[in-house]
PDB file of C-alpha atoms in Angstrom:
ATOM      1  CA  MET Q   1      40.329 -10.390 -18.351  1.00  0.00           C
ATOM      2  CA  ARG Q   2      41.725 -12.379 -15.897  1.00  0.00           C
ATOM      3  CA  VAL Q   3      40.093 -12.099 -11.999  1.00  0.00           C
ATOM      4  CA  LEU Q   4      41.185 -13.635  -9.047  1.00  0.00           C
ATOM      5  CA  ILE Q   5      38.504 -13.431  -6.713  1.00  0.00           C
ATOM      6  CA  LYS Q   6      39.442 -14.695  -2.352  1.00  0.00           C
ATOM      7  CA  GLY Q   7      36.559 -15.908  -0.733  1.00  0.00           C
ATOM      8  CA  ALA Q   8      33.768 -18.560  -1.235  1.00  0.00           C
ATOM      9  CA  GLY Q   9      31.090 -16.610   0.988  1.00  0.00           C
ATOM     10  CA  VAL Q  10      28.237 -14.829  -0.807  1.00  0.00           C
ATOM     11  CA  ALA Q  11      30.356 -11.917  -1.240  1.00  0.00           C
ATOM     12  CA  GLY Q  12      32.814 -14.214  -3.257  1.00  0.00           C
ATOM     13  CA  LEU Q  13      30.373 -16.107  -5.102  1.00  0.00           C
ATOM     14  CA  THR Q  14      28.443 -13.435  -6.435  1.00  0.00           C
ATOM     15  CA  VAL Q  15      31.247 -10.989  -7.368  1.00  0.00           C
ATOM     16  CA  ALA Q  16      32.324 -14.499  -9.787  1.00  0.00           C
ATOM     17  CA  HIS Q  17      28.571 -14.103 -11.197  1.00  0.00           C
ATOM     18  CA  ALA Q  18      28.747 -10.479 -11.953  1.00  0.00           C
ATOM     19  CA  LEU Q  19      32.556 -10.792 -13.284  1.00  0.00           C
ATOM     20  CA  ALA Q  20      31.749 -13.612 -15.396  1.00  0.00           C
ATOM     21  CA  ALA Q  21      28.108 -11.790 -16.394  1.00  0.00           C
ATOM     22  CA  ARG Q  22      30.867  -9.746 -18.461  1.00  0.00           C
ATOM     23  CA  GLY Q  23      32.486 -11.712 -19.829  1.00  0.00           C
ATOM     24  CA  ALA Q  24      35.560 -12.088 -17.311  1.00  0.00           C
ATOM     25  CA  LYS Q  25      37.516 -15.302 -16.575  1.00  0.00           C
ATOM     26  CA  VAL Q  26      37.469 -16.346 -13.194  1.00  0.00           C
ATOM     27  CA  THR Q  27      39.241 -18.124 -10.559  1.00  0.00           C
ATOM     28  CA  VAL Q  28      38.362 -18.184  -7.073  1.00  0.00           C
ATOM     29  CA  PHE Q  29      40.519 -18.807  -4.414  1.00  0.00           C
ATOM     30  CA  ASP Q  30      39.214 -20.791  -0.668  1.00  0.00           C
ATOM     31  CA  PRO Q  31      41.145 -22.723   1.342  1.00  0.00           C
ATOM     32  CA  ASN Q  32      38.278 -24.408   3.364  1.00  0.00           C
ATOM     33  CA  PRO Q  33      36.491 -26.144   0.217  1.00  0.00           C
ATOM     34  CA  SER Q  34      33.247 -26.344   2.194  1.00  0.00           C
ATOM     35  CA  PHE Q  35      31.031 -23.315   2.314  1.00  0.00           C
ATOM     36  CA  ARG Q  36      30.863 -24.394   6.715  1.00  0.00           C
ATOM     37  CA  ALA Q  37      34.173 -22.152   7.071  1.00  0.00           C
ATOM     38  CA  ALA Q  38      32.399 -18.700   5.841  1.00  0.00           C
ATOM     39  CA  ALA Q  39      29.670 -16.847   7.822  1.00  0.00           C
ATOM     40  CA  SER Q  40      26.925 -17.123   5.348  1.00  0.00           C
ATOM     41  CA  TRP Q  41      26.261 -20.532   6.257  1.00  0.00           C
ATOM     42  CA  LEU Q  42      24.552 -19.644   9.275  1.00  0.00           C
ATOM     43  CA  ALA Q  43      22.900 -16.603   7.691  1.00  0.00           C
ATOM     44  CA  GLY Q  44      19.245 -16.160   8.014  1.00  0.00           C
ATOM     45  CA  GLY Q  45      18.330 -15.279   4.526  1.00  0.00           C
ATOM     46  CA  MET Q  46      16.065 -12.530   4.859  1.00  0.00           C
ATOM     47  CA  LEU Q  47      15.597  -9.747   2.632  1.00  0.00           C
ATOM     48  CA  ALA Q  48      14.278  -7.853   4.541  1.00  0.00           C
ATOM     49  CA  PRO Q  49      15.770  -4.049   3.733  1.00  0.00           C
ATOM     50  CA  TRP Q  50      12.455  -2.370   5.581  1.00  0.00           C
ATOM     51  CA  CYS Q  51      12.472  -4.291   8.809  1.00  0.00           C
ATOM     52  CA  GLU Q  52      16.585  -3.875   8.765  1.00  0.00           C
ATOM     53  CA  ARG Q  53      15.974  -0.318   8.390  1.00  0.00           C
ATOM     54  CA  GLU Q  54      14.559   0.042  11.488  1.00  0.00           C
ATOM     55  CA  SER Q  55      17.842  -0.287  13.176  1.00  0.00           C
ATOM     56  CA  ALA Q  56      19.852   1.054   9.777  1.00  0.00           C
ATOM     57  CA  ASP Q  57      20.542   3.992   7.549  1.00  0.00           C
ATOM     58  CA  GLU Q  58      18.864   4.859   4.767  1.00  0.00           C
ATOM     59  CA  ALA Q  59      21.820   3.107   2.453  1.00  0.00           C
ATOM     60  CA  VAL Q  60      21.034  -0.486   3.762  1.00  0.00           C
ATOM     61  CA  LEU Q  61      17.043   0.140   2.875  1.00  0.00           C
ATOM     62  CA  ARG Q  62      18.332   2.051  -0.764  1.00  0.00           C
ATOM     63  CA  GLU Q  63      20.709  -0.696  -1.970  1.00  0.00           C
ATOM     64  CA  GLY Q  64      18.476  -3.789  -0.709  1.00  0.00           C
ATOM     65  CA  GLN Q  65      15.045  -3.520  -1.725  1.00  0.00           C
ATOM     66  CA  ASP Q  66      15.265  -4.781  -4.803  1.00  0.00           C
ATOM     67  CA  ALA Q  67      17.293  -7.983  -3.840  1.00  0.00           C
ATOM     68  CA  PRO Q  68      15.127 -10.265  -3.947  1.00  0.00           C
ATOM     69  CA  ASP Q  69      15.019  -9.199  -8.166  1.00  0.00           C
ATOM     70  CA  ARG Q  70      18.873  -9.149  -8.059  1.00  0.00           C
ATOM     71  CA  TRP Q  71      19.026 -12.663  -6.737  1.00  0.00           C
ATOM     72  CA  GLU Q  72      15.617 -14.023  -9.175  1.00  0.00           C
ATOM     73  CA  ALA Q  73      17.724 -13.258 -12.055  1.00  0.00           C
ATOM     74  CA  MET Q  74      20.739 -14.830 -10.119  1.00  0.00           C
ATOM     75  CA  LEU Q  75      18.881 -18.066  -9.445  1.00  0.00           C
ATOM     76  CA  PRO Q  76      15.716 -18.303 -10.785  1.00  0.00           C
ATOM     77  CA  GLY Q  77      13.123 -19.794  -8.199  1.00  0.00           C
ATOM     78  CA  GLU Q  78      15.409 -19.461  -5.132  1.00  0.00           C
ATOM     79  CA  VAL Q  79      13.479 -16.667  -3.556  1.00  0.00           C
ATOM     80  CA  LYS Q  80      10.146 -17.294  -1.086  1.00  0.00           C
ATOM     81  CA  ARG Q  81       8.270 -13.472  -1.548  1.00  0.00           C
ATOM     82  CA  ASN Q  82       6.270 -13.961   0.905  1.00  0.00           C
ATOM     83  CA  GLY Q  83       7.269 -11.435   3.305  1.00  0.00           C
ATOM     84  CA  THR Q  84       7.936 -10.546   6.869  1.00  0.00           C
ATOM     85  CA  LEU Q  85       5.695 -10.210   9.893  1.00  0.00           C
ATOM     86  CA  VAL Q  86       6.920  -8.912  13.164  1.00  0.00           C
ATOM     87  CA  LEU Q  87       5.245  -9.718  16.546  1.00  0.00           C
ATOM     88  CA  ALA Q  88       5.413  -9.020  20.067  1.00  0.00           C
ATOM     89  CA  SER Q  89       3.763 -10.138  23.237  1.00  0.00           C
ATOM     90  CA  ALA Q  90       1.410  -8.343  25.328  1.00  0.00           C
ATOM     91  CA  ARG Q  91       3.355  -6.669  27.388  1.00  0.00           C
ATOM     92  CA  ASP Q  92       5.707  -5.681  24.632  1.00  0.00           C
ATOM     93  CA  GLN Q  93       3.345  -3.674  22.409  1.00  0.00           C
ATOM     94  CA  THR Q  94       5.872  -0.591  22.720  1.00  0.00           C
ATOM     95  CA  GLU Q  95       8.311  -2.332  21.174  1.00  0.00           C
ATOM     96  CA  LEU Q  96       6.032  -3.309  18.095  1.00  0.00           C
ATOM     97  CA  LYS Q  97       5.250   0.609  17.893  1.00  0.00           C
ATOM     98  CA  ARG Q  98       9.069   1.695  18.775  1.00  0.00           C
ATOM     99  CA  PHE Q  99       9.799  -0.583  15.264  1.00  0.00           C
ATOM    100  CA  ALA Q 100       6.320   0.549  13.344  1.00  0.00           C
ATOM    101  CA  GLY Q 101       7.941   4.769  13.899  1.00  0.00           C
ATOM    102  CA  ARG Q 102      11.833   3.972  12.638  1.00  0.00           C
ATOM    103  CA  THR Q 103      10.633   1.978   9.110  1.00  0.00           C
ATOM    104  CA  ALA Q 104       8.062   2.151   6.492  1.00  0.00           C
ATOM    105  CA  GLY Q 105       6.587  -0.499   4.143  1.00  0.00           C
ATOM    106  CA  TYR Q 106       4.606  -2.085   6.508  1.00  0.00           C
ATOM    107  CA  GLN Q 107       0.174  -2.962   7.169  1.00  0.00           C
ATOM    108  CA  TRP Q 108      -1.400  -3.813  11.062  1.00  0.00           C
ATOM    109  CA  LEU Q 109      -2.623  -6.633  11.293  1.00  0.00           C
ATOM    110  CA  ASP Q 110      -5.289  -7.428  13.352  1.00  0.00           C
ATOM    111  CA  GLU Q 111      -5.500 -11.262  15.373  1.00  0.00           C
ATOM    112  CA  GLU Q 112      -8.050 -12.449  12.317  1.00  0.00           C
ATOM    113  CA  ARG Q 113      -5.469 -11.005   9.692  1.00  0.00           C
ATOM    114  CA  ILE Q 114      -2.785 -12.686  11.640  1.00  0.00           C
ATOM    115  CA  ALA Q 115      -4.251 -15.868  11.809  1.00  0.00           C
ATOM    116  CA  ALA Q 116      -4.926 -15.658   8.013  1.00  0.00           C
ATOM    117  CA  LEU Q 117      -1.276 -15.403   7.284  1.00  0.00           C
ATOM    118  CA  GLU Q 118      -0.001 -17.657   9.916  1.00  0.00           C
ATOM    119  CA  PRO Q 119      -2.418 -20.416  11.292  1.00  0.00           C
ATOM    120  CA  SER Q 120      -0.281 -21.859  13.723  1.00  0.00           C
ATOM    121  CA  LEU Q 121       0.074 -18.495  15.438  1.00  0.00           C
ATOM    122  CA  ALA Q 122      -3.679 -17.986  15.418  1.00  0.00           C
ATOM    123  CA  GLY Q 123      -5.447 -16.398  18.834  1.00  0.00           C
ATOM    124  CA  ARG Q 124      -1.083 -16.231  20.065  1.00  0.00           C
ATOM    125  CA  PHE Q 125      -0.961 -12.142  19.430  1.00  0.00           C
ATOM    126  CA  ARG Q 126      -3.529  -9.473  19.026  1.00  0.00           C
ATOM    127  CA  GLN Q 127      -1.100  -7.089  16.641  1.00  0.00           C
ATOM    128  CA  ALA Q 128       1.323  -7.388  14.241  1.00  0.00           C
ATOM    129  CA  LEU Q 129       3.504  -5.270  11.477  1.00  0.00           C
ATOM    130  CA  PHE Q 130       3.284  -7.271   7.993  1.00  0.00           C
ATOM    131  CA  PHE Q 131       6.271  -5.858   5.384  1.00  0.00           C
ATOM    132  CA  PRO Q 132       4.652  -7.942   1.955  1.00  0.00           C
ATOM    133  CA  ARG Q 133       7.470  -6.665  -0.234  1.00  0.00           C
ATOM    134  CA  GLU Q 134      10.055  -8.457   1.318  1.00  0.00           C
ATOM    135  CA  ALA Q 135      11.068 -11.587   0.572  1.00  0.00           C
ATOM    136  CA  HIS Q 136      13.545 -14.377   1.684  1.00  0.00           C
ATOM    137  CA  LEU Q 137      15.520 -17.314   0.239  1.00  0.00           C
ATOM    138  CA  ASP Q 138      17.709 -20.549   2.411  1.00  0.00           C
ATOM    139  CA  PRO Q 139      21.315 -19.439   2.557  1.00  0.00           C
ATOM    140  CA  ARG Q 140      22.822 -23.198   2.396  1.00  0.00           C
ATOM    141  CA  ARG Q 141      20.914 -23.803  -0.991  1.00  0.00           C
ATOM    142  CA  THR Q 142      21.251 -20.699  -2.789  1.00  0.00           C
ATOM    143  CA  LEU Q 143      24.991 -20.933  -2.325  1.00  0.00           C
ATOM    144  CA  THR Q 144      24.988 -24.556  -3.124  1.00  0.00           C
ATOM    145  CA  ALA Q 145      23.324 -24.254  -6.256  1.00  0.00           C
ATOM    146  CA  LEU Q 146      25.452 -20.878  -6.909  1.00  0.00           C
ATOM    147  CA  CYS Q 147      28.288 -22.026  -7.260  1.00  0.00           C
ATOM    148  CA  GLU Q 148      26.840 -25.077  -9.084  1.00  0.00           C
ATOM    149  CA  LYS Q 149      26.528 -22.423 -11.969  1.00  0.00           C
ATOM    150  CA  LEU Q 150      29.828 -20.599 -11.619  1.00  0.00           C
ATOM    151  CA  VAL Q 151      31.212 -24.404 -12.477  1.00  0.00           C
ATOM    152  CA  ALA Q 152      28.842 -25.058 -14.770  1.00  0.00           C
ATOM    153  CA  ARG Q 153      29.274 -21.572 -16.702  1.00  0.00           C
ATOM    154  CA  GLY Q 154      33.553 -22.535 -15.871  1.00  0.00           C
ATOM    155  CA  ILE Q 155      34.394 -20.767 -13.618  1.00  0.00           C
ATOM    156  CA  LEU Q 156      38.005 -22.686 -11.527  1.00  0.00           C
ATOM    157  CA  PHE Q 157      37.075 -23.212  -7.704  1.00  0.00           C
ATOM    158  CA  ILE Q 158      41.094 -23.666  -5.944  1.00  0.00           C
ATOM    159  CA  ASP Q 159      41.677 -24.588  -2.908  1.00  0.00           C
ATOM    160  CA  THR Q 160      45.947 -23.474  -3.048  1.00  0.00           C
ATOM    161  CA  ASN Q 161      46.128 -19.836  -3.368  1.00  0.00           C
ATOM    162  CA  PRO Q 162      47.769 -18.882  -6.820  1.00  0.00           C
ATOM    163  CA  ASP Q 163      50.261 -16.628  -7.922  1.00  0.00           C
ATOM    164  CA  GLU Q 164      48.149 -13.468  -8.074  1.00  0.00           C
ATOM    165  CA  GLN Q 165      50.555 -11.619 -10.205  1.00  0.00           C
ATOM    166  CA  GLU Q 166      48.461 -14.117 -13.591  1.00  0.00           C
ATOM    167  CA  PHE Q 167      46.127 -12.295 -13.081  1.00  0.00           C
ATOM    168  CA  ASP Q 168      44.844  -8.916 -14.091  1.00  0.00           C
ATOM    169  CA  HIS Q 169      42.669  -8.007 -11.093  1.00  0.00           C
ATOM    170  CA  VAL Q 170      42.507  -9.971  -7.561  1.00  0.00           C
ATOM    171  CA  VAL Q 171      39.695  -9.084  -5.606  1.00  0.00           C
ATOM    172  CA  ASP Q 172      39.382  -9.326  -2.220  1.00  0.00           C
ATOM    173  CA  CYS Q 173      35.891 -11.196  -0.654  1.00  0.00           C
ATOM    174  CA  THR Q 174      37.342 -12.857   2.281  1.00  0.00           C
ATOM    175  CA  GLY Q 175      35.487 -11.342   5.093  1.00  0.00           C
ATOM    176  CA  ALA Q 176      36.160 -11.634   9.319  1.00  0.00           C
ATOM    177  CA  SER Q 177      39.879 -13.130   8.411  1.00  0.00           C
ATOM    178  CA  ARG Q 178      40.670  -9.440   7.446  1.00  0.00           C
ATOM    179  CA  ILE Q 179      40.268  -8.179  10.988  1.00  0.00           C
ATOM    180  CA  GLY Q 180      42.894  -6.855  12.387  1.00  0.00           C
ATOM    181  CA  GLU Q 181      44.525  -6.099   9.151  1.00  0.00           C
ATOM    182  CA  THR Q 182      42.304  -3.773   7.591  1.00  0.00           C
ATOM    183  CA  ALA Q 183      41.312  -0.027   9.923  1.00  0.00           C
ATOM    184  CA  SER Q 184      38.407  -0.275  11.742  1.00  0.00           C
ATOM    185  CA  LEU Q 185      37.237  -3.058  10.798  1.00  0.00           C
ATOM    186  CA  ARG Q 186      35.106  -5.506  13.787  1.00  0.00           C
ATOM    187  CA  GLY Q 187      33.915  -8.791  14.477  1.00  0.00           C
ATOM    188  CA  VAL Q 188      30.263  -8.831  15.660  1.00  0.00           C
ATOM    189  CA  ARG Q 189      29.442 -12.191  16.697  1.00  0.00           C
ATOM    190  CA  GLY Q 190      26.110 -14.075  16.311  1.00  0.00           C
ATOM    191  CA  GLU Q 191      24.875 -17.314  17.170  1.00  0.00           C
ATOM    192  CA  MET Q 192      21.550 -19.516  15.948  1.00  0.00           C
ATOM    193  CA  ILE Q 193      20.224 -22.866  16.247  1.00  0.00           C
ATOM    194  CA  TYR Q 194      17.672 -25.079  13.704  1.00  0.00           C
ATOM    195  CA  LEU Q 195      14.367 -26.557  15.658  1.00  0.00           C
ATOM    196  CA  ARG Q 196      13.013 -29.470  14.443  1.00  0.00           C
ATOM    197  CA  THR Q 197       9.049 -29.754  14.993  1.00  0.00           C
ATOM    198  CA  ASP Q 198       5.994 -30.731  12.868  1.00  0.00           C
ATOM    199  CA  GLU Q 199       3.453 -28.878  15.559  1.00  0.00           C
ATOM    200  CA  ILE Q 200       4.118 -25.724  13.796  1.00  0.00           C
ATOM    201  CA  THR Q 201       3.636 -24.343  10.375  1.00  0.00           C
ATOM    202  CA  LEU Q 202       4.677 -21.007   8.980  1.00  0.00           C
ATOM    203  CA  ASP Q 203       5.442 -19.882   5.976  1.00  0.00           C
ATOM    204  CA  ARG Q 204       7.401 -16.321   6.153  1.00  0.00           C
ATOM    205  CA  PRO Q 205       9.618 -15.457   8.874  1.00  0.00           C
ATOM    206  CA  VAL Q 206       8.956 -13.749  12.161  1.00  0.00           C
ATOM    207  CA  ARG Q 207      10.428 -11.355  14.391  1.00  0.00           C
ATOM    208  CA  LEU Q 208      10.042 -11.337  17.801  1.00  0.00           C
ATOM    209  CA  LEU Q 209      10.439  -8.509  19.556  1.00  0.00           C
ATOM    210  CA  HIS Q 210      11.703  -8.075  22.983  1.00  0.00           C
ATOM    211  CA  PRO Q 211      13.243  -5.065  24.974  1.00  0.00           C
ATOM    212  CA  ARG Q 212      16.725  -7.014  25.201  1.00  0.00           C
ATOM    213  CA  ILE Q 213      16.871  -9.899  22.358  1.00  0.00           C
ATOM    214  CA  PRO Q 214      15.155  -9.539  19.575  1.00  0.00           C
ATOM    215  CA  VAL Q 215      14.787 -12.940  17.115  1.00  0.00           C
ATOM    216  CA  TYR Q 216      13.911 -13.717  14.134  1.00  0.00           C
ATOM    217  CA  ILE Q 217      12.502 -17.173  13.216  1.00  0.00           C
ATOM    218  CA  VAL Q 218      12.811 -18.366   9.443  1.00  0.00           C
ATOM    219  CA  PRO Q 219      11.290 -21.862   8.083  1.00  0.00           C
ATOM    220  CA  ARG Q 220      13.426 -24.114   5.662  1.00  0.00           C
ATOM    221  CA  GLY Q 221      10.573 -26.423   4.952  1.00  0.00           C
ATOM    222  CA  ASP Q 222      10.244 -30.097   6.151  1.00  0.00           C
ATOM    223  CA  GLY Q 223       9.361 -28.680   9.888  1.00  0.00           C
ATOM    224  CA  LEU Q 224      12.972 -27.293  10.300  1.00  0.00           C
ATOM    225  CA  PHE Q 225      12.752 -23.107  11.257  1.00  0.00           C
ATOM    226  CA  MET Q 226      16.364 -21.517  12.133  1.00  0.00           C
ATOM    227  CA  VAL Q 227      16.640 -19.318  15.108  1.00  0.00           C
ATOM    228  CA  GLY Q 228      18.689 -16.454  15.538  1.00  0.00           C
ATOM    229  CA  ALA Q 229      20.667 -14.132  15.724  1.00  0.00           C
ATOM    230  CA  THR Q 230      22.256 -12.578  18.583  1.00  0.00           C
ATOM    231  CA  MET Q 231      24.390  -9.972  18.263  1.00  0.00           C
ATOM    232  CA  ILE Q 232      27.090  -9.162  20.402  1.00  0.00           C
ATOM    233  CA  GLU Q 233      30.147  -6.875  19.775  1.00  0.00           C
ATOM    234  CA  THR Q 234      33.009  -9.813  20.319  1.00  0.00           C
ATOM    235  CA  GLU Q 235      34.803 -12.202  18.240  1.00  0.00           C
ATOM    236  CA  PHE Q 236      34.915 -14.623  20.169  1.00  0.00           C
ATOM    237  CA  SER Q 237      34.532 -17.295  17.786  1.00  0.00           C
ATOM    238  CA  GLY Q 238      33.674 -20.475  20.183  1.00  0.00           C
ATOM    239  CA  PRO Q 239      30.113 -22.402  19.949  1.00  0.00           C
ATOM    240  CA  ILE Q 240      27.513 -21.057  21.162  1.00  0.00           C
ATOM    241  CA  THR Q 241      26.776 -19.695  24.718  1.00  0.00           C
ATOM    242  CA  ALA Q 242      24.943 -21.586  27.294  1.00  0.00           C
ATOM    243  CA  ARG Q 243      23.168 -17.800  28.011  1.00  0.00           C
ATOM    244  CA  SER Q 244      22.182 -17.463  24.352  1.00  0.00           C
ATOM    245  CA  LEU Q 245      21.148 -21.175  23.613  1.00  0.00           C
ATOM    246  CA  MET Q 246      18.310 -20.198  26.569  1.00  0.00           C
ATOM    247  CA  GLU Q 247      17.445 -16.803  25.055  1.00  0.00           C
ATOM    248  CA  LEU Q 248      16.602 -18.109  21.222  1.00  0.00           C
ATOM    249  CA  LEU Q 249      14.615 -21.311  23.017  1.00  0.00           C
ATOM    250  CA  ASN Q 250      12.925 -18.716  24.870  1.00  0.00           C
ATOM    251  CA  ALA Q 251      11.913 -16.876  22.304  1.00  0.00           C
ATOM    252  CA  ALA Q 252      10.886 -19.561  19.902  1.00  0.00           C
ATOM    253  CA  TYR Q 253       8.628 -20.877  23.247  1.00  0.00           C
ATOM    254  CA  ALA Q 254       7.397 -17.381  23.512  1.00  0.00           C
ATOM    255  CA  LEU Q 255       6.580 -17.525  19.786  1.00  0.00           C
ATOM    256  CA  HIS Q 256       4.749 -20.940  20.252  1.00  0.00           C
ATOM    257  CA  PRO Q 257       4.662 -23.891  22.795  1.00  0.00           C
ATOM    258  CA  ALA Q 258       5.671 -26.543  21.027  1.00  0.00           C
ATOM    259  CA  PHE Q 259       8.811 -25.570  20.013  1.00  0.00           C
ATOM    260  CA  ALA Q 260       9.312 -27.056  23.513  1.00  0.00           C
ATOM    261  CA  ASP Q 261       9.106 -30.128  21.982  1.00  0.00           C
ATOM    262  CA  ALA Q 262      11.338 -29.367  19.230  1.00  0.00           C
ATOM    263  CA  THR Q 263      14.219 -31.427  18.046  1.00  0.00           C
ATOM    264  CA  VAL Q 264      17.786 -29.002  18.662  1.00  0.00           C
ATOM    265  CA  VAL Q 265      19.669 -30.271  15.188  1.00  0.00           C
ATOM    266  CA  GLU Q 266      22.152 -27.849  14.812  1.00  0.00           C
ATOM    267  CA  THR Q 267      23.695 -24.710  16.704  1.00  0.00           C
ATOM    268  CA  GLY Q 268      26.240 -21.789  15.773  1.00  0.00           C
ATOM    269  CA  ALA Q 269      28.112 -19.139  15.716  1.00  0.00           C
ATOM    270  CA  GLY Q 270      30.230 -17.417  13.595  1.00  0.00           C
ATOM    271  CA  ILE Q 271      32.248 -13.857  13.074  1.00  0.00           C
ATOM    272  CA  ARG Q 272      30.043 -10.859  11.652  1.00  0.00           C
ATOM    273  CA  PRO Q 273      32.867  -8.214   9.497  1.00  0.00           C
ATOM    274  CA  ALA Q 274      31.093  -4.516  10.370  1.00  0.00           C
ATOM    275  CA  PHE Q 275      32.827  -1.144   9.672  1.00  0.00           C
ATOM    276  CA  PRO Q 276      31.851   1.697  11.916  1.00  0.00           C
ATOM    277  CA  ASP Q 277      28.857   2.418  10.255  1.00  0.00           C
ATOM    278  CA  ASN Q 278      27.915  -1.064   9.683  1.00  0.00           C
ATOM    279  CA  PHE Q 279      27.653  -0.437   5.738  1.00  0.00           C
ATOM    280  CA  PRO Q 280      29.522  -2.177   4.191  1.00  0.00           C
ATOM    281  CA  ARG Q 281      32.953  -0.996   1.697  1.00  0.00           C
ATOM    282  CA  VAL Q 282      34.117  -1.449  -2.474  1.00  0.00           C
ATOM    283  CA  GLU Q 283      37.262  -0.249  -2.275  1.00  0.00           C
ATOM    284  CA  LYS Q 284      40.108  -0.472  -4.442  1.00  0.00           C
ATOM    285  CA  HIS Q 285      43.817  -0.198  -4.455  1.00  0.00           C
ATOM    286  CA  GLY Q 286      45.319  -0.833  -8.229  1.00  0.00           C
ATOM    287  CA  LYS Q 287      44.461  -4.353  -9.018  1.00  0.00           C
ATOM    288  CA  LEU Q 288      43.278  -4.866  -5.540  1.00  0.00           C
ATOM    289  CA  ILE Q 289      39.837  -4.462  -5.524  1.00  0.00           C
ATOM    290  CA  SER Q 290      38.469  -5.219  -1.818  1.00  0.00           C
ATOM    291  CA  LEU Q 291      34.245  -6.056  -0.605  1.00  0.00           C
ATOM    292  CA  ASN Q 292      33.594  -6.457   3.115  1.00  0.00           C
ATOM    293  CA  GLY Q 293      31.883  -4.954   6.089  1.00  0.00           C
ATOM    294  CA  LEU Q 294      28.776  -6.590   5.077  1.00  0.00           C
ATOM    295  CA  TYR Q 295      27.496  -6.929   8.776  1.00  0.00           C
ATOM    296  CA  ARG Q 296      24.324  -9.022   9.606  1.00  0.00           C
ATOM    297  CA  HIS Q 297      23.134  -7.433   5.911  1.00  0.00           C
ATOM    298  CA  GLY Q 298      25.162 -10.626   3.383  1.00  0.00           C
ATOM    299  CA  PHE Q 299      22.446 -11.875   1.083  1.00  0.00           C
ATOM    300  CA  LEU Q 300      20.264  -8.318   1.614  1.00  0.00           C
ATOM    301  CA  LEU Q 301      23.386  -6.042   0.237  1.00  0.00           C
ATOM    302  CA  ALA Q 302      25.861  -8.561  -1.338  1.00  0.00           C
ATOM    303  CA  PRO Q 303      24.572  -8.482  -5.017  1.00  0.00           C
ATOM    304  CA  ALA Q 304      24.622  -4.433  -4.748  1.00  0.00           C
ATOM    305  CA  MET Q 305      27.589  -4.623  -3.669  1.00  0.00           C
ATOM    306  CA  ALA Q 306      29.191  -7.392  -6.323  1.00  0.00           C
ATOM    307  CA  ALA Q 307      28.074  -4.787  -9.065  1.00  0.00           C
ATOM    308  CA  ARG Q 308      29.843  -1.943  -7.637  1.00  0.00           C
ATOM    309  CA  ALA Q 309      33.651  -4.379  -7.482  1.00  0.00           C
ATOM    310  CA  ALA Q 310      32.514  -5.194 -10.895  1.00  0.00           C
ATOM    311  CA  ASP Q 311      32.357  -1.823 -12.297  1.00  0.00           C
ATOM    312  CA  LEU Q 312      35.458  -1.352 -10.133  1.00  0.00           C
ATOM    313  CA  VAL Q 313      37.198  -4.269 -12.430  1.00  0.00           C
ATOM    314  CA  PHE Q 314      36.195  -2.798 -15.504  1.00  0.00           C
ATOM    315  CA  ASN Q 315      36.681   0.921 -15.081  1.00  0.00           C
ATOM    316  CA  THR Q 316      33.140   2.336 -14.987  1.00  0.00           C
ATOM    317  CA  ASP Q 317      32.865   3.933 -11.783  1.00  0.00           C
ATOM    318  CA  THR Q 318      35.452   5.912 -10.304  1.00  0.00           C
ATOM    319  CA  ALA Q 319      39.194   4.770 -10.355  1.00  0.00           C
ATOM    320  CA  GLY Q 320      40.960   3.974  -6.607  1.00  0.00           C
ATOM    321  CA  GLY Q 321      39.884   5.526  -3.248  1.00  0.00           C
ATOM    322  CA  HIS Q 322      36.351   4.108  -1.783  1.00  0.00           C
ATOM    323  CA  ALA Q 323      33.014   3.388  -3.093  1.00  0.00           C
ATOM    324  CA  SER Q 324      30.907   2.477  -0.058  1.00  0.00           C
TER     325      SER Q 324
END
């Protein structure tokens, strides 16, 4: 069976992997051979379904809780299972309690246990929530490694649009480029920065709660930290705004003052595709299958959604219609 996948972000690559594992002959088309045009390149890479459950439906937890295992099976050694730490300043302790009330799978930590997990944060926070079953990965390492694995397995990557009639199925994973063409699909802007400092060490993602702009800080190793990400209901795809940059920098400083002397390595902004319920859809219409609407859950939900897309290609799910 010959399958064309359109889009080489996290959705397209995980679909390619799922199809190749079932014996399909896969071609991946993307006019941008670099991943830098994909929203996946700017992602946090947090596999944190219990944290996401605080603001997302139960389906995100249900479909995402085995994401670390799925990624580990695809790319052994890329997943870091160190959990997630959720903090709030002394004046925002009500936010921490509110967060706890909307999810599960956590432990309450006091100052001593916070310091045991993250020595750099010793004495800075009185309480925290620790989600031990959560994990994270480096999206850029992951995308690159998965692409290399697929190439080694004989999957063809092209940047010139082929004749779709030559394929038995076409799987559209083009994300935000479908806004305006796919009904009810909208764009949600996310902005992030990369900071480098040798004065702080973190072993896991840290979420810092704030009533207006909660943020996360994810360690990438070698003193590099990703700080993100805003969620703005707009499809403006220009550079990061001054307001967002200041808010992200202030949040990093609130976590630890040493971030004030960090070097700003990179800033970025991208558009996440989302449906009204903020949950992805996998749909089939004839030979065309679409996977879209991953919103802020790209690396968390892509493996499960890719399996659904592969089921539709091989007719092991209900034919046609909607699967979400």
